[in-house]
Amino acid sequence: MAAGAGGDPLVSDSLVKELTLLFSKEEIAETVARLAQEISADYADKSLVLIGVLKGAFVFLADLVRHLTIPAQIEFIRIASYGSKKESSGEIIVTKEVETPLEGKDVLVIEDIVDTGLSLQFLIDHLRSKNPASVKVCALVDKRSRREVAVQVDYTGLTMDDGFIVGYGIDFNEQYRALPEIFVVD
Ligand code: IMP
Ligand code: MG
């Protein structure tokens, strides 16, 4: 199945790419429901704060919270990396900070994709400095073979090897976030 071909009114012409379906709506929905079930069981007696990493995790977080059977606070954070990702993780900065104290809370970072792991490593260190009771990670897509730093993903949705993906909140040059499935950009 292909999408994003010429004439697609949702995508500006200069950014039209060939897209190949990787994860269907059904596969994503089953995955999100499973993750929500695991999280609901593990955090039943905790003070859960979900921290969605903008912008890519916004659709995932929105679907995930509607499957939770326990209370959770919802926060967002946004980071930006400057320079070449491969050179250093020291060039990551927070551009939108969480807006609630995290002291004593059980923080669960909600990420779209873990690739090299550099963003997540930065985020975990940053959030730990706010003295939460715990910091864990839930990622919709894990590109394990691309990892450059060892970071623990506690709740993993889907796995893939190489390739650049879009859809379900995930972008290429700010395009394709609204697609309901996940595609590989060829
Ligand atoms: P990392 O720091 O290399 O792990 O990069 C993780 C971040 O890079 C993700 O949260 C995404 O925002 C972005 N990213 C990594 N791979 C992709 C992709 O295939 N499509 C879109 N964004 C990606
Ligand atoms: Mg991201």
GROMACS .gro file of N, CA, C and O and ligand atoms in nm, residues 53-57 111-113 119, ligand 2:
model
   37
   53VAL      N    1   0.675   1.331   2.485
   53VAL     CA    2   0.784   1.407   2.421
   53VAL      C    3   0.731   1.463   2.289
   53VAL      O    4   0.698   1.389   2.196
   54LEU      N    5   0.719   1.597   2.287
   54LEU     CA    6   0.667   1.665   2.168
   54LEU      C    7   0.770   1.669   2.056
   54LEU      O    8   0.888   1.671   2.084
   55LYS      N    9   0.725   1.673   1.927
   55LYS     CA   10   0.583   1.664   1.897
   55LYS      C   11   0.543   1.520   1.869
   55LYS      O   12   0.424   1.485   1.870
   56GLY      N   13   0.637   1.437   1.836
   56GLY     CA   14   0.610   1.305   1.778
   56GLY      C   15   0.520   1.213   1.857
   56GLY      O   16   0.453   1.128   1.798
   57ALA      N   17   0.516   1.228   1.990
   57ALA     CA   18   0.440   1.133   2.073
   57ALA      C   19   0.297   1.175   2.097
   57ALA      O   20   0.225   1.108   2.172
  111GLU      N   21   0.764   0.824   2.445
  111GLU     CA   22   0.839   0.861   2.324
  111GLU      C   23   0.778   0.797   2.201
  111GLU      O   24   0.722   0.688   2.209
  112ASP      N   25   0.794   0.863   2.088
  112ASP     CA   26   0.752   0.801   1.962
  112ASP      C   27   0.852   0.693   1.920
  112ASP      O   28   0.816   0.578   1.899
  113ILE      N   29   0.979   0.733   1.909
  113ILE     CA   30   1.082   0.644   1.855
  113ILE      C   31   1.209   0.654   1.940
  113ILE      O   32   1.249   0.764   1.978
  119SER      N   33   1.864   1.111   2.267
  119SER     CA   34   1.758   1.198   2.320
  119SER      C   35   1.706   1.143   2.453
  119SER      O   36   1.687   1.219   2.549
  188MG      MG   37   1.105   1.276   1.919
   0.00000   0.00000   0.00000
